[in-house]
Amino acid sequence: MTVDIRVDTGIADPTLVTGTADGGTGTKGFGAQSVLSRLSEWAWVGRAAGRAIVNFLIFVVAAFFLVQLIPGDPLVSSSGGRLSGEALEKAREVYGLNGSLASQFWSYLTSLFSFDLGESIATGRPVAEDMATRIPATLELIGTGLFFACLVALPMSYFVVTKPTNRFSKVLRSYASSAGAIPEYVVGILFLFVFFATLAWVPAPSGRLDPILMPPAEVTGFPILDAFIAGDAEAANSYISHLILPVAVMVVSHTAVLVKSLILALDTEIDNPATRFRIASGAPRRIVIASVYRRALPSAVAMLGMIFGLLLGGAVVLESLFGLGGLGQYAVDAVRASDVFALRSFLVVIAGLCLIVYFLTEVATGLLDSRRRDSRNQEV
């Protein structure tokens, strides 16, 4: 008896059979499965976005009640006590301050989610317009500070890690270990005394632009960029010269945090088996260093997000100290005038900016190191 064991080569792979018991198409099922599998791989981005949205909503509620704790009537305080009687009641009605706390809260929420930040009590202008003119200037200051902090931290960490016995390296390591020990305002006052009052190397802390110059036409809202677009070299030089000292204060105050984080990550990765393997296999020094920095990068990126928050908080002090007139100065003026609408909006905008940066930082960290995609593994 002979058994025929020949295989029909027309079917190379059983998974490609399209016929199903119910008359459907198998490949469609596999295609849907593939799409779902790919979506599940990016679910961590959705979770990160969800956390950011929930945190933002919580802060929106907290901002309202925090500002409500300010003692006194905001209209009376902002007017210097000149409003009273019928004029005060009419002003309360105009600004929606004559209703109950619940009605004010509901009005605040509905206005906020329709992107209406209300009108400033102090200036009488829409708060959104005030924010739009000040946010770019503050972001320009913070972005410049972050850029130079990274520019200083990378070679500094490299020197400390590769030359641990060098005296200057030990000094730099001590500087890194003092991260956050010296407040920005102390460094700012010291720098003003030395570089402006004593040496006269920098212009007076009286704004972003010399009083005799006219600001260039606003295109992007970023002063230096607008000056370059307008071809106004004199205004650009003035903007840059007025930012030198505040940026230097930021770099000195916050670079230590980034250097410390980089040193810890680099020390860990240098002892990693992957590094030892590359050295043992005879890989060039530059390849080994690039590999070590690549694996240490997630910690540094996460720290950059935290430093952004620190710089944004420090902008309140620096912009007041140097008269730069950004979001920080706006917040100080709002507090002085008891401008509840401006103050609420400032808190919400600051929270929104920080949460956006933290979300982008979390995504970047997850892309660099897949182990960090779960929030429970952020310490990896």
Coordinates of C-alpha atoms in Angstrom, one line a residue:
M1 CA 0.0 0.0 0.0
T2 CA 1.4 3.4 -1.1
V3 CA 0.6 6.6 0.7
D4 CA 0.9 9.9 -1.2
I5 CA 2.7 12.4 1.0
R6 CA 3.3 15.1 -1.6
V7 CA 2.6 18.7 -0.5
D8 CA 0.8 21.1 -2.8
T9 CA 3.3 24.0 -3.2
G10 CA 0.6 26.4 -4.2
I11 CA 0.0 27.1 -0.5
A12 CA 3.3 28.3 0.9
D13 CA 2.0 29.5 4.3
P14 CA -1.2 28.3 6.0
T15 CA -1.7 31.8 7.6
L16 CA -2.3 33.2 4.1
V17 CA -5.4 31.1 3.6
T18 CA -8.2 33.6 3.2
G19 CA -11.2 31.3 3.4
T20 CA -12.9 31.1 6.8
A21 CA -15.7 29.0 8.2
D22 CA -18.1 31.9 8.1
G23 CA -17.1 33.0 4.6
G24 CA -15.1 35.9 5.9
T25 CA -11.6 37.0 5.0
G26 CA -8.7 35.9 7.2
T27 CA -6.3 38.6 6.1
K28 CA -8.6 41.3 7.3
G29 CA -8.6 39.8 10.7
F30 CA -4.8 39.7 10.8
G31 CA -4.7 43.3 9.5
A32 CA -6.9 44.5 12.3
Q33 CA -4.9 42.6 14.8
S34 CA -1.7 44.2 13.5
V35 CA -3.3 47.7 13.8
L36 CA -4.4 47.0 17.3
S37 CA -1.0 45.7 18.2
R38 CA 0.7 48.9 16.9
L39 CA -1.8 51.1 18.7
S40 CA -1.1 49.2 22.0
E41 CA 2.6 50.0 21.5
W42 CA 1.8 53.7 21.6
A43 CA -0.8 53.5 24.4
W44 CA 1.8 54.9 26.9
V45 CA 1.6 58.2 25.0
G46 CA -2.1 58.3 25.5
R47 CA -1.7 57.6 29.2
A48 CA 0.9 60.4 29.5
A49 CA -1.5 62.8 27.8
G50 CA -4.3 61.7 30.0
R51 CA -2.3 62.3 33.2
A52 CA -1.3 65.8 31.9
I53 CA -5.0 66.6 31.2
V54 CA -6.1 65.4 34.6
N55 CA -3.4 67.4 36.3
F56 CA -4.3 70.5 34.3
L57 CA -8.0 70.2 35.3
I58 CA -7.0 69.8 39.0
F59 CA -4.8 72.9 38.8
V60 CA -7.6 74.9 37.0
V61 CA -9.9 74.3 40.0
A62 CA -7.0 74.9 42.5
A63 CA -6.1 78.2 40.8
F64 CA -9.7 79.6 41.3
F65 CA -9.9 78.8 45.0
L66 CA -6.3 79.9 45.7
V67 CA -7.0 83.3 44.2
Q68 CA -10.3 83.5 46.2
L69 CA -8.2 83.3 49.4
I70 CA -6.7 86.8 48.7
P71 CA -8.2 89.0 51.4
G72 CA -10.3 92.1 50.6
D73 CA -12.4 93.2 47.6
P74 CA -10.2 93.1 44.4
L75 CA -12.1 96.1 42.9
V76 CA -11.6 98.2 46.0
S77 CA -7.9 97.2 46.2
S78 CA -7.2 97.8 42.5
S79 CA -8.9 101.2 42.5
G80 CA -7.1 102.3 45.7
G81 CA -10.4 102.6 47.6
R82 CA -11.9 105.1 45.2
L83 CA -14.8 102.8 44.2
S84 CA -17.7 102.7 46.6
G85 CA -21.5 102.6 46.7
E86 CA -23.3 102.3 43.4
A87 CA -20.1 102.6 41.3
L88 CA -18.6 99.6 43.2
E89 CA -21.8 97.5 42.7
K90 CA -21.9 98.3 39.0
A91 CA -18.2 97.4 38.7
R92 CA -18.9 94.1 40.5
E93 CA -21.7 93.3 38.1
V94 CA -19.5 94.1 35.1
Y95 CA -16.8 91.8 36.2
G96 CA -19.1 89.1 37.5
L97 CA -18.1 89.4 41.1
N98 CA -21.5 90.0 42.6
G99 CA -22.7 86.4 42.3
S100 CA -22.3 83.5 44.6
L101 CA -19.0 81.5 44.8
A102 CA -20.6 78.7 42.8
S103 CA -21.8 81.0 40.0
Q104 CA -18.4 82.7 39.9
F105 CA -16.7 79.3 39.6
W106 CA -19.1 78.2 36.8
S107 CA -18.5 81.4 34.9
Y108 CA -14.8 81.0 35.4
L109 CA -14.9 77.4 34.0
T110 CA -17.1 78.3 31.0
S111 CA -15.0 81.3 30.1
L112 CA -11.7 79.4 30.4
F113 CA -12.8 76.5 28.2
S114 CA -14.0 78.9 25.6
F115 CA -10.5 80.5 25.7
D116 CA -11.8 83.7 27.3
L117 CA -9.5 84.7 30.1
G118 CA -11.5 87.8 31.0
E119 CA -10.5 91.4 31.3
S120 CA -7.7 92.7 33.5
I121 CA -9.0 94.9 36.3
A122 CA -5.8 96.8 36.4
T123 CA -5.3 97.5 32.6
G124 CA -8.9 97.1 31.3
R125 CA -7.5 95.0 28.4
P126 CA -8.3 91.4 27.6
V127 CA -6.0 89.2 29.7
A128 CA -5.4 86.9 26.6
E129 CA -3.9 89.9 24.7
D130 CA -1.6 90.7 27.6
M131 CA -0.5 87.1 27.8
A132 CA 0.1 86.9 24.0
T133 CA 2.5 89.8 24.2
R134 CA 4.4 88.5 27.2
I135 CA 4.6 84.7 26.8
P136 CA 7.0 84.8 23.8
A137 CA 9.4 87.1 25.6
T138 CA 9.5 84.9 28.7
L139 CA 9.9 81.7 26.6
E140 CA 12.8 83.4 24.7
L141 CA 14.5 84.1 28.0
I142 CA 14.0 80.6 29.3
G143 CA 14.9 78.9 26.0
T144 CA 18.1 80.9 25.9
G145 CA 18.9 79.9 29.5
L146 CA 18.2 76.2 28.8
F147 CA 20.3 76.3 25.6
F148 CA 23.4 77.7 27.4
A149 CA 22.9 75.5 30.4
C150 CA 23.1 72.4 28.1
L151 CA 26.0 73.9 26.3
V152 CA 27.9 74.3 29.6
A153 CA 26.7 71.0 31.2
L154 CA 27.8 68.6 28.4
P155 CA 31.5 69.4 28.3
M156 CA 31.6 70.0 32.1
S157 CA 30.1 66.5 32.8
Y158 CA 32.5 65.0 30.2
F159 CA 35.5 66.5 31.9
V160 CA 34.4 65.4 35.4
V161 CA 33.8 61.8 34.3
T162 CA 36.8 61.3 32.1
K163 CA 39.3 63.1 34.4
P164 CA 38.1 62.2 38.0
T165 CA 41.5 62.8 39.7
N166 CA 42.0 66.3 38.1
R167 CA 41.8 69.2 40.7
F168 CA 39.6 71.3 38.5
S169 CA 37.3 68.2 38.0
K170 CA 36.9 67.9 41.7
V171 CA 36.0 71.6 41.9
L172 CA 33.3 71.0 39.2
R173 CA 32.0 68.0 41.0
S174 CA 31.7 70.0 44.2
Y175 CA 29.8 72.7 42.2
A176 CA 27.4 70.0 40.8
S177 CA 26.8 68.6 44.3
S178 CA 25.7 72.1 45.4
A179 CA 22.8 72.0 42.9
G180 CA 20.0 74.3 43.9
A181 CA 21.8 75.5 47.0
I182 CA 22.0 79.2 45.9
P183 CA 18.7 81.0 45.0
E184 CA 18.5 82.8 41.7
Y185 CA 17.8 86.2 43.3
V186 CA 21.0 86.0 45.3
V187 CA 23.1 85.3 42.2
G188 CA 21.2 88.0 40.4
I189 CA 21.9 90.7 43.0
L190 CA 25.5 89.6 43.2
F191 CA 25.9 89.8 39.4
L192 CA 24.2 93.2 39.2
F193 CA 26.6 94.5 41.9
V194 CA 29.7 93.2 40.2
F195 CA 29.0 93.5 36.4
F196 CA 26.7 96.5 36.4
A197 CA 27.3 98.7 39.4
T198 CA 31.1 98.0 39.8
L199 CA 32.5 97.0 36.3
A200 CA 29.8 98.6 34.1
W201 CA 30.1 95.7 31.6
V202 CA 26.3 95.3 31.0
P203 CA 23.5 97.8 30.4
A204 CA 21.2 99.0 33.1
P205 CA 18.5 96.5 34.2
S206 CA 15.7 98.8 32.9
G207 CA 14.1 96.5 30.3
R208 CA 14.9 94.6 27.2
L209 CA 15.6 97.5 24.9
D210 CA 17.4 100.8 25.2
P211 CA 14.9 103.6 25.8
I212 CA 16.2 105.6 22.8
L213 CA 15.5 102.7 20.4
M214 CA 12.1 101.8 18.8
P215 CA 11.0 98.2 19.0
P216 CA 10.8 96.4 15.6
A217 CA 7.5 95.4 14.1
E218 CA 6.0 92.4 16.0
V219 CA 5.9 89.3 13.8
T220 CA 6.5 86.3 16.0
G221 CA 6.4 88.0 19.4
F222 CA 10.0 86.9 20.2
P223 CA 11.9 90.2 20.5
I224 CA 15.3 89.1 19.2
L225 CA 13.8 87.1 16.3
D226 CA 11.6 90.0 15.3
A227 CA 14.6 92.3 15.3
F228 CA 16.5 90.0 13.0
I229 CA 13.4 89.6 10.7
A230 CA 13.2 93.4 10.5
G231 CA 16.9 93.7 9.8
D232 CA 17.3 96.0 12.8
A233 CA 20.8 95.1 14.0
E234 CA 20.9 97.9 16.6
A235 CA 17.7 96.6 18.3
A236 CA 18.9 93.0 18.1
N237 CA 22.2 94.0 19.8
S238 CA 20.3 95.8 22.5
Y239 CA 18.0 92.9 23.2
I240 CA 20.9 90.5 23.4
S241 CA 23.0 92.8 25.7
H242 CA 20.1 93.1 28.1
L243 CA 19.7 89.3 28.2
I244 CA 23.3 88.5 28.9
L245 CA 23.2 89.0 32.7
P246 CA 19.8 87.3 33.3
V247 CA 20.9 84.3 31.2
A248 CA 24.2 84.1 33.0
V249 CA 22.3 84.0 36.3
M250 CA 20.1 81.2 35.0
V251 CA 23.1 79.2 33.8
V252 CA 25.1 79.6 37.1
S253 CA 22.0 78.8 39.2
H254 CA 20.7 75.8 37.3
T255 CA 23.5 74.2 35.4
A256 CA 24.6 72.4 38.5
V257 CA 21.4 70.4 38.6
L258 CA 21.9 69.2 35.1
V259 CA 25.5 68.5 35.6
K260 CA 24.8 66.4 38.7
S261 CA 22.2 64.4 36.8
L262 CA 24.5 63.8 33.9
I263 CA 27.4 62.8 36.2
L264 CA 25.3 60.2 38.0
A265 CA 24.0 58.8 34.8
L266 CA 27.4 58.7 33.1
D267 CA 29.0 57.1 36.1
T268 CA 26.3 54.4 36.0
E269 CA 26.6 53.8 32.3
I270 CA 30.4 53.7 32.3
D271 CA 30.3 50.6 34.6
N272 CA 27.5 49.1 32.4
P273 CA 28.4 45.7 30.8
A274 CA 27.6 47.2 27.4
T275 CA 30.4 49.8 27.8
R276 CA 32.8 47.1 29.0
F277 CA 32.0 45.0 26.0
R278 CA 32.6 47.9 23.6
I279 CA 36.0 48.6 25.2
A280 CA 37.0 44.9 25.2
S281 CA 36.0 44.6 21.5
G282 CA 38.4 47.5 20.6
A283 CA 35.7 50.1 19.7
P284 CA 37.1 53.6 19.1
R285 CA 37.0 56.0 22.1
R286 CA 34.5 58.3 20.4
I287 CA 32.1 55.4 19.8
V288 CA 32.3 54.3 23.4
I289 CA 31.7 57.9 24.6
A290 CA 28.8 58.4 22.2
S291 CA 27.3 55.1 23.4
V292 CA 27.6 56.1 27.1
Y293 CA 26.1 59.5 26.5
R294 CA 23.2 58.0 24.4
R295 CA 22.3 55.6 27.3
A296 CA 22.6 58.4 29.9
L297 CA 20.5 60.8 27.8
P298 CA 17.0 59.8 29.2
S299 CA 17.9 61.0 32.7
A300 CA 19.3 64.2 31.3
V301 CA 16.1 64.8 29.2
A302 CA 13.9 64.2 32.2
M303 CA 16.0 66.6 34.2
L304 CA 15.7 69.3 31.5
G305 CA 11.9 69.2 31.9
M306 CA 12.3 69.8 35.6
I307 CA 14.7 72.6 35.0
F308 CA 12.2 74.3 32.6
G309 CA 9.8 74.4 35.5
L310 CA 12.4 75.9 37.7
L311 CA 13.3 78.5 35.1
L312 CA 9.7 79.4 34.6
G313 CA 9.3 79.9 38.3
G314 CA 12.5 81.8 38.5
A315 CA 11.4 84.1 35.7
V316 CA 9.1 85.9 38.2
V317 CA 12.1 86.9 40.2
L318 CA 14.5 87.6 37.3
E319 CA 12.1 89.6 35.2
S320 CA 11.3 91.8 38.2
L321 CA 14.9 92.2 39.1
F322 CA 16.0 93.1 35.6
G323 CA 12.8 94.9 34.5
L324 CA 12.3 92.6 31.5
G325 CA 8.5 92.9 31.6
G326 CA 7.5 89.3 30.8
L327 CA 5.1 86.9 32.5
G328 CA 6.9 87.2 35.8
Q329 CA 6.6 91.0 35.9
Y330 CA 2.9 90.6 34.8
A331 CA 2.3 88.3 37.8
V332 CA 3.9 90.7 40.3
D333 CA 1.8 93.6 38.9
A334 CA -1.3 91.4 39.2
V335 CA -0.6 90.6 42.8
R336 CA 0.0 94.3 43.7
A337 CA -3.2 95.3 42.0
S338 CA -5.2 92.4 43.4
D339 CA -6.1 91.6 39.8
V340 CA -7.8 88.3 40.3
F341 CA -8.5 87.7 36.6
A342 CA -4.9 88.3 35.6
L343 CA -3.6 86.2 38.5
R344 CA -5.8 83.3 37.7
S345 CA -4.9 83.3 34.1
F346 CA -1.2 83.5 35.0
L347 CA -1.4 80.5 37.2
V348 CA -3.4 78.5 34.6
V349 CA -1.0 79.5 31.7
I350 CA 2.1 78.6 33.8
A351 CA 0.6 75.3 34.7
G352 CA -0.3 74.6 31.1
L353 CA 3.2 75.5 29.8
C354 CA 4.8 73.3 32.4
L355 CA 2.5 70.3 31.8
I356 CA 3.1 70.5 28.0
V357 CA 6.8 70.5 28.5
Y358 CA 6.6 67.6 31.1
F359 CA 4.4 65.7 28.6
L360 CA 6.9 66.2 25.8
T361 CA 9.8 65.3 28.1
E362 CA 8.0 62.1 29.1
V363 CA 7.4 61.2 25.5
A364 CA 11.0 61.9 24.5
T365 CA 12.3 59.9 27.5
G366 CA 10.0 57.0 26.5
L367 CA 11.3 57.1 22.9
L368 CA 14.9 57.1 24.1
D369 CA 14.4 54.3 26.7
S370 CA 11.4 51.9 26.3
R371 CA 11.7 50.9 30.0
R372 CA 10.5 54.4 31.0
R373 CA 7.3 54.2 29.0
D374 CA 5.4 53.0 32.1
S375 CA 5.1 55.8 34.7
R376 CA 6.0 53.2 37.3
N377 CA 9.4 52.7 35.7
Q378 CA 10.4 56.4 35.6
E379 CA 13.2 55.7 38.1
V380 CA 14.9 53.2 35.7

